[in-house]
Coordinates of C-alpha atoms in Angstrom, one line a residue:
M1 CA 0.2 -48.5 7.0
V2 CA 3.2 -50.6 8.1
G3 CA 1.3 -51.5 11.3
L4 CA -1.5 -53.1 9.2
M5 CA 1.0 -55.5 7.7
L6 CA 2.2 -56.9 11.1
P7 CA -1.0 -58.8 12.3
P8 CA -0.9 -61.3 9.3
Y9 CA 2.8 -62.1 10.1
V10 CA 2.1 -62.6 13.8
L11 CA -1.0 -64.6 13.1
S12 CA 0.9 -66.9 10.8
R13 CA 3.6 -67.5 13.4
A14 CA 0.9 -68.3 16.0
I15 CA -0.7 -70.9 13.7
D16 CA 2.5 -72.6 12.6
E17 CA 4.3 -72.5 16.0
G18 CA 1.4 -72.3 18.5
L19 CA -1.0 -74.9 17.1
V20 CA 1.2 -77.7 18.0
P21 CA 0.4 -80.1 20.9
G22 CA 2.2 -79.1 24.1
R23 CA 3.1 -75.6 23.0
L24 CA 0.3 -73.6 24.7
A25 CA 2.8 -71.1 26.1
V26 CA 4.1 -70.3 22.6
L27 CA 0.5 -69.8 21.4
L28 CA -0.3 -67.5 24.3
G29 CA 2.9 -65.6 23.7
W30 CA 2.0 -64.9 20.0
V31 CA -1.6 -64.1 21.0
A32 CA -0.2 -61.5 23.5
V33 CA 2.0 -60.1 20.7
L34 CA -1.0 -59.9 18.4
F35 CA -3.0 -58.1 21.1
A36 CA -0.2 -55.6 21.6
V37 CA 0.0 -55.0 17.8
G38 CA -3.7 -54.4 17.7
V39 CA -3.5 -51.8 20.6
A40 CA -0.6 -50.1 18.9
N41 CA -2.5 -49.9 15.6
A42 CA -5.5 -48.5 17.4
W43 CA -3.4 -45.8 19.0
L44 CA -1.7 -45.0 15.7
A45 CA -5.1 -44.7 14.0
V46 CA -6.3 -42.1 16.6
M47 CA -3.1 -40.1 16.2
R48 CA -3.2 -40.3 12.4
H49 CA -6.7 -39.0 12.4
R50 CA -5.8 -36.1 14.7
T51 CA -2.7 -35.3 12.7
M52 CA -4.6 -35.3 9.3
T53 CA -7.3 -33.2 10.8
R54 CA -4.7 -30.7 12.0
I55 CA -3.1 -30.7 8.6
R56 CA -6.5 -30.0 6.9
M57 CA -7.4 -27.2 9.3
D58 CA -3.9 -25.6 9.1
A59 CA -3.9 -25.8 5.3
T60 CA -7.4 -24.3 5.1
F61 CA -6.5 -21.3 7.4
R62 CA -3.1 -20.7 5.6
T63 CA -4.8 -20.7 2.2
V64 CA -7.6 -18.4 3.3
R65 CA -5.1 -16.1 5.0
V66 CA -3.0 -15.8 1.8
I67 CA -6.1 -15.3 -0.4
V68 CA -7.6 -12.6 1.9
A69 CA -4.2 -10.8 2.0
H70 CA -3.9 -10.9 -1.7
T71 CA -7.4 -9.7 -2.2
L72 CA -6.6 -6.7 -0.1
R73 CA -3.4 -6.2 -2.0
L74 CA -5.3 -6.2 -5.3
G75 CA -7.6 -3.5 -4.0
A76 CA -9.4 -1.6 -6.7
A77 CA -8.0 -3.9 -9.4
L78 CA -9.8 -6.9 -8.1
P79 CA -13.2 -6.5 -9.8
H80 CA -11.5 -6.0 -13.2
K81 CA -9.3 -9.1 -12.9
V82 CA -11.5 -11.7 -11.4
T83 CA -15.2 -12.2 -11.0
A84 CA -17.0 -12.3 -7.7
G85 CA -18.2 -15.8 -8.5
E86 CA -14.6 -17.1 -8.9
V87 CA -13.6 -15.6 -5.5
V88 CA -16.7 -17.2 -3.9
T89 CA -15.9 -20.6 -5.5
I90 CA -12.3 -20.4 -4.3
G91 CA -13.3 -19.5 -0.8
I92 CA -16.1 -22.1 -0.5
G93 CA -14.9 -25.1 -2.6
D94 CA -11.3 -24.9 -3.7
V95 CA -9.8 -24.2 -0.3
G96 CA -11.4 -27.3 1.2
V97 CA -10.3 -29.5 -1.8
I98 CA -6.7 -28.3 -1.4
S99 CA -6.6 -29.0 2.3
Q100 CA -8.1 -32.5 1.7
T101 CA -5.4 -33.2 -0.9
L102 CA -2.6 -32.4 1.4
T103 CA -3.6 -35.3 3.7
M104 CA -2.4 -37.6 1.0
T105 CA 1.2 -37.2 2.0
G106 CA 1.2 -39.3 5.2
P107 CA -0.8 -42.2 4.0
G108 CA 1.0 -42.0 0.7
V109 CA 4.4 -42.4 2.2
G110 CA 3.0 -45.1 4.5
G111 CA 1.6 -47.0 1.6
V112 CA 4.9 -47.1 -0.2
L113 CA 6.7 -48.3 3.0
A114 CA 4.0 -50.9 3.6
Y115 CA 4.4 -52.1 0.0
G116 CA 8.2 -52.6 0.6
V117 CA 7.6 -54.4 3.9
V118 CA 5.1 -56.8 2.2
A119 CA 7.6 -57.4 -0.5
V120 CA 10.2 -58.6 2.0
L121 CA 7.7 -60.7 3.9
L122 CA 6.3 -62.4 0.8
L123 CA 9.8 -63.1 -0.6
T124 CA 10.4 -65.2 2.6
V125 CA 7.2 -67.2 1.8
S126 CA 7.2 -67.6 -2.0
P127 CA 8.9 -65.6 -4.8
L128 CA 6.0 -66.4 -7.1
L129 CA 3.4 -64.9 -4.7
A130 CA 5.7 -61.9 -4.1
G131 CA 5.9 -61.3 -7.9
V132 CA 2.2 -61.6 -8.3
V133 CA 1.4 -59.2 -5.5
L134 CA 4.2 -56.7 -6.2
L135 CA 3.4 -56.5 -10.0
G136 CA -0.4 -56.5 -9.5
V137 CA -0.5 -53.4 -7.3
P138 CA 1.1 -51.0 -10.0
L139 CA -1.1 -52.7 -12.6
L140 CA -4.2 -51.6 -10.7
A141 CA -3.0 -48.0 -10.6
L142 CA -2.4 -48.1 -14.4
L143 CA -5.9 -49.3 -15.0
V144 CA -7.4 -46.3 -13.2
G145 CA -4.9 -43.7 -14.6
P146 CA -6.8 -42.8 -17.8
L147 CA -10.0 -42.2 -15.8
L148 CA -8.1 -39.8 -13.6
V149 CA -6.9 -37.8 -16.6
W150 CA -10.4 -37.7 -17.9
L151 CA -11.7 -36.7 -14.5
Q152 CA -9.2 -33.8 -14.3
G153 CA -10.6 -32.3 -17.5
A154 CA -14.2 -32.8 -16.5
E155 CA -13.5 -31.3 -13.1
S156 CA -11.9 -28.2 -14.6
R157 CA -14.8 -27.6 -16.9
Y158 CA -17.2 -28.1 -14.0
R159 CA -15.3 -25.6 -11.7
E160 CA -15.3 -23.0 -14.5
R161 CA -19.1 -23.3 -15.0
Q162 CA -19.6 -23.2 -11.2
S163 CA -17.6 -20.0 -11.0
G164 CA -19.6 -18.4 -13.8
L165 CA -22.9 -19.4 -12.2
A166 CA -21.8 -18.0 -8.9
A167 CA -20.9 -14.7 -10.5
R168 CA -24.3 -14.6 -12.3
L169 CA -26.1 -15.2 -9.0
T170 CA -24.0 -12.5 -7.3
D171 CA -24.9 -10.0 -10.0
L172 CA -28.6 -11.0 -9.8
V173 CA -28.8 -10.6 -6.1
G174 CA -26.8 -7.4 -6.1
G175 CA -28.9 -5.7 -8.8
L176 CA -32.3 -7.1 -7.8
R177 CA -33.8 -3.8 -7.0
V178 CA -32.6 -2.3 -10.3
L179 CA -33.7 -5.3 -12.2
N180 CA -37.2 -5.1 -10.7
G181 CA -37.4 -1.5 -11.7
L182 CA -36.4 -2.2 -15.3
G183 CA -38.5 -5.4 -15.5
G184 CA -35.4 -7.5 -16.3
K185 CA -35.5 -9.8 -13.3
E186 CA -37.1 -12.7 -15.2
V187 CA -34.6 -12.3 -18.1
F188 CA -31.7 -12.8 -15.7
A189 CA -33.6 -15.5 -13.8
D190 CA -34.1 -17.4 -17.0
R191 CA -30.5 -17.1 -17.9
H192 CA -29.5 -18.3 -14.4
R193 CA -31.8 -21.3 -14.7
R194 CA -30.4 -22.2 -18.1
E195 CA -26.8 -22.0 -16.8
A196 CA -27.8 -24.0 -13.7
R197 CA -29.1 -26.8 -15.9
E198 CA -25.9 -26.8 -17.9
L199 CA -23.9 -26.9 -14.6
R200 CA -26.1 -29.8 -13.5
D201 CA -25.4 -31.7 -16.7
E202 CA -21.7 -31.1 -16.3
G203 CA -21.9 -32.3 -12.8
Y204 CA -23.5 -35.5 -14.0
R205 CA -20.6 -36.1 -16.3
V206 CA -18.1 -35.5 -13.5
G207 CA -20.2 -37.8 -11.3
A208 CA -20.1 -40.5 -13.9
V209 CA -16.3 -40.5 -14.0
T210 CA -16.1 -40.2 -10.2
S211 CA -18.4 -43.2 -9.7
W212 CA -16.2 -45.3 -12.0
V213 CA -13.0 -44.2 -10.1
Q214 CA -14.6 -45.0 -6.7
A215 CA -16.0 -48.3 -7.9
L216 CA -12.7 -49.4 -9.3
G217 CA -11.0 -48.2 -6.1
V218 CA -13.1 -50.8 -4.2
G219 CA -13.6 -53.5 -6.8
L220 CA -10.2 -53.9 -8.3
P221 CA -8.4 -54.5 -5.0
T222 CA -11.1 -57.0 -4.0
L223 CA -10.7 -59.0 -7.3
F224 CA -6.9 -58.8 -6.8
L225 CA -7.3 -60.2 -3.3
A226 CA -9.4 -63.1 -4.6
A227 CA -6.8 -63.9 -7.2
V228 CA -4.0 -63.9 -4.7
T229 CA -6.0 -66.0 -2.2
W230 CA -6.8 -68.6 -4.9
L231 CA -3.2 -68.9 -5.9
A232 CA -2.0 -69.2 -2.3
A233 CA -4.6 -71.8 -1.5
R234 CA -3.5 -74.0 -4.4
M235 CA 0.1 -73.7 -3.2
A236 CA -0.9 -74.6 0.3
A237 CA -2.9 -77.7 -1.0
Q238 CA 0.2 -78.7 -2.9
G239 CA 2.3 -78.3 0.2
A240 CA 4.5 -75.5 -1.2
I241 CA 3.6 -73.3 1.7
T242 CA 2.2 -73.9 5.2
V243 CA -1.2 -73.2 6.5
G244 CA 0.2 -70.3 8.5
E245 CA 1.9 -68.9 5.4
L246 CA -1.5 -69.2 3.6
V247 CA -3.1 -67.1 6.3
A248 CA -0.3 -64.7 6.2
V249 CA -0.5 -64.3 2.4
Y250 CA -4.2 -63.7 2.6
G251 CA -3.6 -61.2 5.4
Y252 CA -0.9 -59.3 3.4
A253 CA -3.1 -59.1 0.3
A254 CA -6.1 -58.0 2.4
A255 CA -4.0 -55.4 4.2
L256 CA -2.6 -54.2 0.8
V257 CA -6.2 -53.4 -0.2
V258 CA -6.0 -50.3 2.1
P259 CA -3.0 -48.6 0.5
V260 CA -4.1 -49.7 -3.0
S261 CA -7.6 -48.2 -2.4
F262 CA -5.9 -45.2 -1.0
F263 CA -3.7 -44.7 -4.0
I264 CA -6.7 -44.9 -6.3
E265 CA -8.8 -42.5 -4.2
G266 CA -5.7 -40.4 -3.6
G267 CA -5.2 -40.1 -7.3
Y268 CA -8.8 -38.8 -7.5
D269 CA -8.2 -36.3 -4.7
L270 CA -5.0 -35.2 -6.3
T271 CA -6.8 -34.6 -9.6
R272 CA -9.3 -32.4 -7.9
G273 CA -6.6 -30.8 -5.8
L274 CA -4.6 -29.8 -8.9
V275 CA -7.7 -28.2 -10.5
A276 CA -8.4 -26.3 -7.3
A277 CA -4.7 -25.3 -6.7
R278 CA -4.4 -24.0 -10.3
R279 CA -7.4 -21.7 -9.7
V280 CA -5.9 -20.4 -6.5
V281 CA -2.4 -20.0 -8.0
R282 CA -4.0 -18.2 -11.0
F283 CA -5.7 -15.8 -8.5
L284 CA -2.5 -15.3 -6.5
R285 CA -0.6 -14.4 -9.7
L286 CA -2.8 -11.4 -10.3
E287 CA -1.0 -8.2 -9.8
P288 CA -2.3 -4.8 -8.6
D289 CA -2.5 -2.1 -11.2
T290 CA 0.6 -0.6 -9.6
A291 CA 4.0 -2.3 -9.0
D292 CA 6.0 0.1 -6.9
G293 CA 6.0 -1.9 -3.8
S294 CA 3.0 -0.3 -2.1
G295 CA 0.4 -2.6 -3.4
S296 CA -1.0 -3.9 -0.1
A297 CA -4.2 -2.9 1.5
A298 CA -5.5 -3.1 5.0
A299 CA -8.8 -2.4 6.7
D300 CA -9.0 -0.7 10.0
G301 CA -11.7 -0.6 12.6
S302 CA -12.9 2.8 11.7
G303 CA -14.7 1.6 8.7
S304 CA -12.3 2.7 6.0
A305 CA -9.4 1.2 4.0
A306 CA -5.9 2.2 4.7
A307 CA -3.7 4.0 2.2
D308 CA -2.0 1.7 -0.2
G309 CA -0.8 1.2 -3.7
S310 CA -3.6 -0.8 -4.9
G311 CA -5.9 2.1 -5.3
S312 CA -8.5 0.8 -3.1
A313 CA -8.5 3.7 -0.7
A314 CA -7.4 7.3 -0.4
A315 CA -4.1 7.9 1.2
D316 CA -5.6 10.3 3.7
G317 CA -7.8 7.6 5.1
S318 CA -11.1 8.8 3.7
G319 CA -11.6 5.3 2.3
D320 CA -13.2 6.7 -0.8
A321 CA -11.6 5.7 -4.1
A322 CA -12.2 3.9 -7.3
G323 CA -12.8 0.7 -5.4
S324 CA -14.8 -0.9 -8.1
R325 CA -13.1 0.3 -11.3
A326 CA -9.5 0.2 -12.2
G327 CA -7.9 -0.6 -15.5
G328 CA -4.4 -1.2 -16.7
T329 CA -2.0 -4.0 -17.2
P330 CA -0.1 -5.3 -14.2
G331 CA 3.5 -4.3 -14.0
S332 CA 3.4 -2.4 -17.3
R333 CA 4.3 1.0 -16.0
A334 CA 7.9 1.8 -16.5
G335 CA 7.8 4.2 -13.6
D336 CA 6.2 1.8 -11.2
A337 CA 8.5 -1.1 -12.2
A338 CA 11.4 1.1 -11.4
G339 CA 10.0 2.0 -8.0
S340 CA 9.5 5.3 -6.3
G341 CA 11.8 8.2 -6.8
A342 CA 11.6 8.5 -10.6
G343 CA 10.0 11.9 -10.3
D344 CA 8.3 14.1 -7.7
A345 CA 4.8 15.6 -7.9
P346 CA 4.7 19.3 -8.6
E347 CA 4.8 21.4 -5.4
A348 CA 2.2 23.8 -6.5
A349 CA -1.3 23.1 -8.0
S350 CA -0.7 22.1 -11.6
V351 CA -2.7 21.2 -14.7
L352 CA -3.7 17.6 -15.1
R353 CA -3.6 16.5 -18.8
D354 CA -4.9 13.3 -20.4
P355 CA -3.5 13.1 -23.9
A356 CA -5.7 10.2 -24.8
S357 CA -8.8 12.3 -24.5
G358 CA -7.5 15.8 -24.7
V359 CA -8.9 16.8 -21.3
E360 CA -6.9 19.4 -19.3
V361 CA -8.0 20.0 -15.7
V362 CA -7.1 23.5 -14.7
P363 CA -6.3 24.0 -11.0
G364 CA -8.9 25.6 -8.8
L365 CA -11.8 25.0 -11.2
L366 CA -14.8 22.7 -11.2
T367 CA -14.5 20.8 -14.4
A368 CA -17.2 18.5 -15.8
L369 CA -16.9 15.7 -18.3
A370 CA -20.1 14.9 -20.3
T371 CA -20.4 12.0 -22.7
A372 CA -23.1 9.7 -24.0
R373 CA -21.1 6.7 -22.8
P374 CA -20.3 6.9 -19.1
G375 CA -17.5 4.5 -19.4
E376 CA -15.5 7.0 -21.6
S377 CA -15.6 9.7 -18.9
A378 CA -14.8 7.1 -16.2
A379 CA -11.8 6.0 -18.2
V380 CA -10.5 9.6 -18.3
V381 CA -10.9 9.7 -14.5
D382 CA -9.0 6.4 -14.2
R383 CA -6.1 7.8 -16.2
L384 CA -6.1 11.1 -14.3
G385 CA -6.3 9.3 -11.0
R386 CA -3.6 6.9 -12.1
F387 CA -5.8 3.8 -11.9
A388 CA -5.0 2.9 -15.6
D389 CA -1.9 3.0 -17.7
S390 CA -1.6 6.2 -19.7
A391 CA 0.6 9.1 -20.7
A392 CA -1.3 11.5 -18.4
T393 CA 0.8 14.3 -16.9
W394 CA 0.7 16.5 -13.8
G395 CA 2.3 19.7 -14.6
A396 CA 5.5 18.7 -16.5
V397 CA 5.8 15.3 -15.0
R398 CA 4.1 12.0 -16.2
L399 CA 1.8 10.6 -13.5
D400 CA 3.3 7.2 -13.8
E401 CA 6.8 8.6 -12.9
I402 CA 5.6 10.1 -9.6
P403 CA 5.8 7.9 -6.5
L404 CA 2.3 6.6 -6.0
P405 CA 2.0 7.7 -2.3
Q406 CA 2.4 11.3 -3.5
V407 CA -0.4 10.8 -6.0
R408 CA -2.7 9.2 -3.5
D409 CA -2.0 12.0 -0.9
R410 CA -3.2 14.7 -3.3
I411 CA -5.5 13.1 -5.9
L412 CA -8.6 11.3 -4.8
V413 CA -11.0 9.3 -7.0
A414 CA -14.5 9.1 -5.6
D415 CA -16.3 6.3 -7.2
N416 CA -19.9 5.4 -6.9
E417 CA -19.1 1.8 -6.0
A418 CA -16.4 2.5 -3.4
D419 CA -16.8 0.3 -0.4
L420 CA -18.7 1.4 2.7
F421 CA -17.4 -0.5 5.7
A422 CA -19.5 -1.4 8.7
G423 CA -19.4 1.0 11.6
T424 CA -21.1 4.0 13.0
L425 CA -22.1 6.7 10.5
R426 CA -19.3 8.9 12.0
E427 CA -16.7 6.3 11.3
V428 CA -18.0 5.6 7.8
V429 CA -17.6 9.2 6.7
S430 CA -14.5 10.0 8.8
G431 CA -12.2 7.1 7.7
R432 CA -9.1 6.4 9.6
R433 CA -8.8 9.9 11.1
D434 CA -10.9 11.6 13.7
R435 CA -12.8 14.5 12.1
A436 CA -14.0 17.6 13.9
E437 CA -17.7 17.8 14.5
E438 CA -17.8 21.1 12.6
A439 CA -16.0 19.6 9.6
I440 CA -18.4 16.6 9.5
G441 CA -21.3 19.0 9.6
R442 CA -20.0 21.0 6.7
A443 CA -19.5 18.0 4.6
V444 CA -22.9 16.6 5.5
R445 CA -24.5 19.8 4.5
T446 CA -22.6 20.1 1.2
A447 CA -23.7 16.6 0.2
L448 CA -27.3 17.4 1.3
A449 CA -27.1 14.5 3.7
E450 CA -28.7 16.1 6.8
D451 CA -31.8 14.0 6.3
I452 CA -29.7 10.8 6.6
V453 CA -28.3 11.9 9.9
R454 CA -31.7 13.0 11.2
G455 CA -33.5 9.9 10.0
L456 CA -31.2 7.4 11.8
P457 CA -32.0 6.7 15.4
D458 CA -28.7 7.8 16.9
G459 CA -27.6 10.3 14.3
L460 CA -23.9 10.2 13.5
D461 CA -23.5 7.4 16.1
S462 CA -26.0 5.1 14.3
A463 CA -24.8 1.8 13.0
V464 CA -24.3 1.5 9.2
E465 CA -24.1 -2.0 7.8
A466 CA -21.4 -3.2 5.5
Q467 CA -21.8 -1.6 2.0
G468 CA -24.6 0.5 3.6
R469 CA -27.2 -2.2 3.2
N470 CA -29.5 -0.4 5.6
L471 CA -29.5 2.7 3.4
S472 CA -31.0 3.5 0.0
G473 CA -28.9 4.0 -3.1
G474 CA -29.1 7.7 -3.0
Q475 CA -28.1 7.8 0.6
R476 CA -25.1 5.6 0.0
Q477 CA -24.1 7.9 -2.8
R478 CA -24.3 11.0 -0.7
L479 CA -22.3 9.4 2.2
R480 CA -19.5 8.6 -0.3
L481 CA -19.5 12.2 -1.3
V482 CA -19.4 13.3 2.4
R483 CA -16.4 11.0 2.9
A484 CA -14.6 12.4 -0.1
L485 CA -15.3 16.0 0.9
L486 CA -14.0 15.3 4.4
A487 CA -10.8 14.0 2.9
D488 CA -10.4 17.5 1.4
P489 CA -8.0 16.4 -1.4
E490 CA -6.1 18.9 -3.5
V491 CA -7.7 17.2 -6.6
L492 CA -11.1 15.5 -6.3
L493 CA -12.2 13.3 -9.2
A494 CA -15.9 12.3 -8.7
V495 CA -17.6 9.8 -10.9
E496 CA -21.3 10.5 -11.3
P497 CA -21.7 11.9 -7.8
T498 CA -25.4 12.7 -8.1
S499 CA -26.7 9.9 -10.4
A500 CA -28.8 8.2 -7.8
V501 CA -30.6 11.3 -6.2
D502 CA -33.6 13.2 -7.3
A503 CA -33.5 16.5 -9.2
H504 CA -34.3 18.6 -6.2
T505 CA -31.4 17.0 -4.2
E506 CA -29.1 17.2 -7.2
A507 CA -29.6 20.9 -7.6
G508 CA -28.7 21.5 -4.0
V509 CA -25.6 19.3 -4.1
A510 CA -24.4 20.9 -7.3
A511 CA -24.6 24.4 -5.8
R512 CA -23.1 23.5 -2.5
L513 CA -20.3 21.4 -4.1
H514 CA -19.3 24.4 -6.2
H515 CA -19.2 26.6 -3.1
A516 CA -17.4 24.1 -0.8
R517 CA -14.7 23.3 -3.4
A518 CA -14.1 26.9 -4.4
G519 CA -10.4 27.3 -5.2
R520 CA -9.8 23.6 -5.2
T521 CA -9.5 21.4 -8.3
T522 CA -12.6 19.3 -8.8
V523 CA -13.6 17.0 -11.7
V524 CA -17.1 15.5 -12.0
T525 CA -18.5 13.2 -14.7
S526 CA -22.2 13.8 -15.4
T527 CA -24.8 14.5 -18.0
S528 CA -27.1 16.3 -15.5
P529 CA -27.8 19.9 -16.6
L530 CA -28.1 20.8 -12.9
L531 CA -24.5 19.8 -12.2
L532 CA -23.1 20.9 -15.6
D533 CA -24.5 24.4 -15.2
R534 CA -22.4 24.8 -12.0
A535 CA -19.2 23.7 -13.7
D536 CA -16.6 26.4 -14.6
R537 CA -15.6 24.3 -17.6
V538 CA -17.4 21.5 -19.4
Y539 CA -15.7 19.0 -21.7
F540 CA -18.0 17.3 -24.2
L541 CA -16.5 13.9 -25.2
V542 CA -17.4 12.0 -28.3
D543 CA -15.8 8.5 -28.7
G544 CA -13.5 9.2 -25.8
R545 CA -12.1 12.5 -27.3
V546 CA -12.8 16.1 -26.6
A547 CA -15.3 17.4 -29.1
A548 CA -15.9 20.7 -27.5
V549 CA -15.1 22.7 -24.4
G550 CA -16.8 25.7 -22.8
S551 CA -19.4 26.6 -20.3
H552 CA -22.6 24.6 -20.1
R553 CA -24.8 27.3 -21.6
Q554 CA -22.2 28.0 -24.3
L555 CA -22.1 24.3 -25.3
L556 CA -26.0 24.2 -25.3
A557 CA -26.0 27.1 -27.8
E558 CA -23.2 25.9 -30.0
Q559 CA -23.2 22.0 -29.9
P560 CA -26.4 20.2 -31.1
G561 CA -24.9 16.9 -29.9
Y562 CA -24.3 18.2 -26.4
R563 CA -27.8 19.8 -26.4
R564 CA -29.4 16.4 -27.2
L565 CA -27.3 14.7 -24.5
V566 CA -28.3 17.0 -21.7
A567 CA -31.7 18.1 -22.9
R568 CA -33.6 16.5 -20.0
G569 CA -35.3 19.2 -18.0
E570 CA -34.3 22.1 -20.3
D571 CA -36.0 24.3 -22.8
E572 CA -34.8 24.6 -26.3
D573 CA -33.3 28.0 -25.6
G574 CA -31.0 26.4 -22.9
T575 CA -32.9 27.7 -19.9
D576 CA -32.7 25.2 -17.0
E577 CA -36.2 24.6 -15.9
S578 CA -35.1 23.4 -12.5
A579 CA -33.1 26.5 -11.8
T580 CA -36.0 28.6 -13.0
S581 CA -38.4 26.8 -10.7
A582 CA -36.1 27.3 -7.8
S583 CA -35.7 31.0 -8.4
S584 CA -39.4 31.5 -8.9
T585 CA -40.0 30.4 -5.3
G586 CA -37.6 33.0 -4.1
A587 CA -35.0 30.5 -2.9
S588 CA -31.5 30.2 -4.2
S589 CA -30.1 26.8 -5.1
E590 CA -27.5 27.4 -2.5
D591 CA -30.2 27.1 0.1
V592 CA -32.1 24.2 -1.4
T593 CA -33.0 21.7 1.4
H594 CA -35.1 18.5 1.6
T595 CA -38.8 18.8 2.3
T596 CA -39.4 15.1 2.7
D597 CA -37.8 14.7 6.1
G598 CA -40.3 16.7 8.2
A599 CA -43.1 14.3 8.7
D600 CA -41.4 11.1 7.8
P601 CA -37.7 11.1 8.7
R602 CA -37.1 7.5 7.5
P603 CA -33.7 6.4 6.2
E604 CA -35.4 5.7 2.9
A605 CA -36.2 9.3 2.2
P606 CA -35.7 11.2 -0.1
V607 CA -36.8 9.1 -3.1
T608 CA -33.9 8.3 -5.4
K609 CA -33.7 7.3 -9.0
E610 CA -32.7 3.8 -7.8
D611 CA -35.7 3.5 -5.6
A612 CA -38.0 4.8 -8.3

């Protein structure tokens, strides 16, 4: 910026001192100086561009790295604290805006220094011209200021709408198959179109303000240059300044157009940068649902998440946890805030109690939670798995007073939306630890997932895409169950483990799960009679509280509300038709296997509820 102010000064000296008869050497000398200044300015321009590009790239990578690290730290809390659309908007738009804003620093400092240099040079020419130029530049900035404030508000509203629309689109794409099955695709598409039109209108409003800012950024400095030139020309005609000084004044004013335009455009960039930075800072201020110092997550090459305090993965490396659902208020647990060591987990298997619902999980039993609202049973699991603030206890100790690593080592929450990382099928189900072939086989058989292994080209060594995109919904659900079973936790809390499979598969999974987890504490949430009939104890929840407890058949006989809830596939007398059908063929439910994979062992078989 300072270099731009030197050519007018050199040019004025060349005119006043060199355009005199007999002083050709002086003229050539000043021409050489002018050439040298031009070469120096060209070299500085190249280096400035390289430096600003480096600053932009460095800022982009730094911001992305911080955002990704914090995303991993949030873990299972992420979906409940921020929408997918907002994360997408931050990653695609806000990061670039922030990095662009940071390049204001160099030219900004340069513009201020150039302003000072011009002030000194103009004072040597004419105090009047110096006053006009030096007072006119701040006046231009003041004229654009109100527009920048208006732009900041409009840009904030636009970004919020953009984030919401991105979230809507993410939901639409993610649930396309389900929406097709329910006939709701057009409803969501219409809503997306309506919100897109609203975003477009908001964009027009932002564009209108932006166009005025950019127009003033070019137009005002040009008008200012014309006014200064007119004044300087009159002074030259009157003999107050020389011709060389007239050229210099014009050159100074013209050169000042660059920093003035930059200040106006920089104000626009700064406005957008503040909006983007506030969104990023708001995201970085989010805290995991635990605050005992272990709230960072990592992903390893085996296709599972590492153990951490965020609740995004099991401590044993199974990678299966409530990755999509975690409640609670950041930093509100007294035990967490105080750090680890407030209490130790019971050494022996102990009862898990949830005072909020009245559920008590007895060690060694298969306990089922049935409710008309799946969110209520899921909330109980959140509390028992310490993914939500509660007064839940484990034995005689409150869960939130136990160091989180101890909880994660022994209690595993297996959620239907837990992430499936890309890798081989063996890596996906094994997690961070190598699993014995025999153990994998047992878990696969328990989850009735043999058809998945047989249907893939290379069996356990077949590639699985991220989130299991090359598998059906039912297959993904069974792989998550395989992963949870391989972890072999002391307490397994499974949310709707069979909701996406057909009744035939469900019956087999229920029987084998009961057998495989015999003597281990297991909790499942379900309204399927096939699974409930295998439970040792069933809790019937109404409005989030225990309304009745007993065996499945006992509750069928004594609780009309429970009977209505689970009546699908059952006779009025409580006889399970599926079980009757299985026994009538002479096969026990323990030996139920798939019949769909003999002739057509495709990954899509068997048919799942989601596919239907």
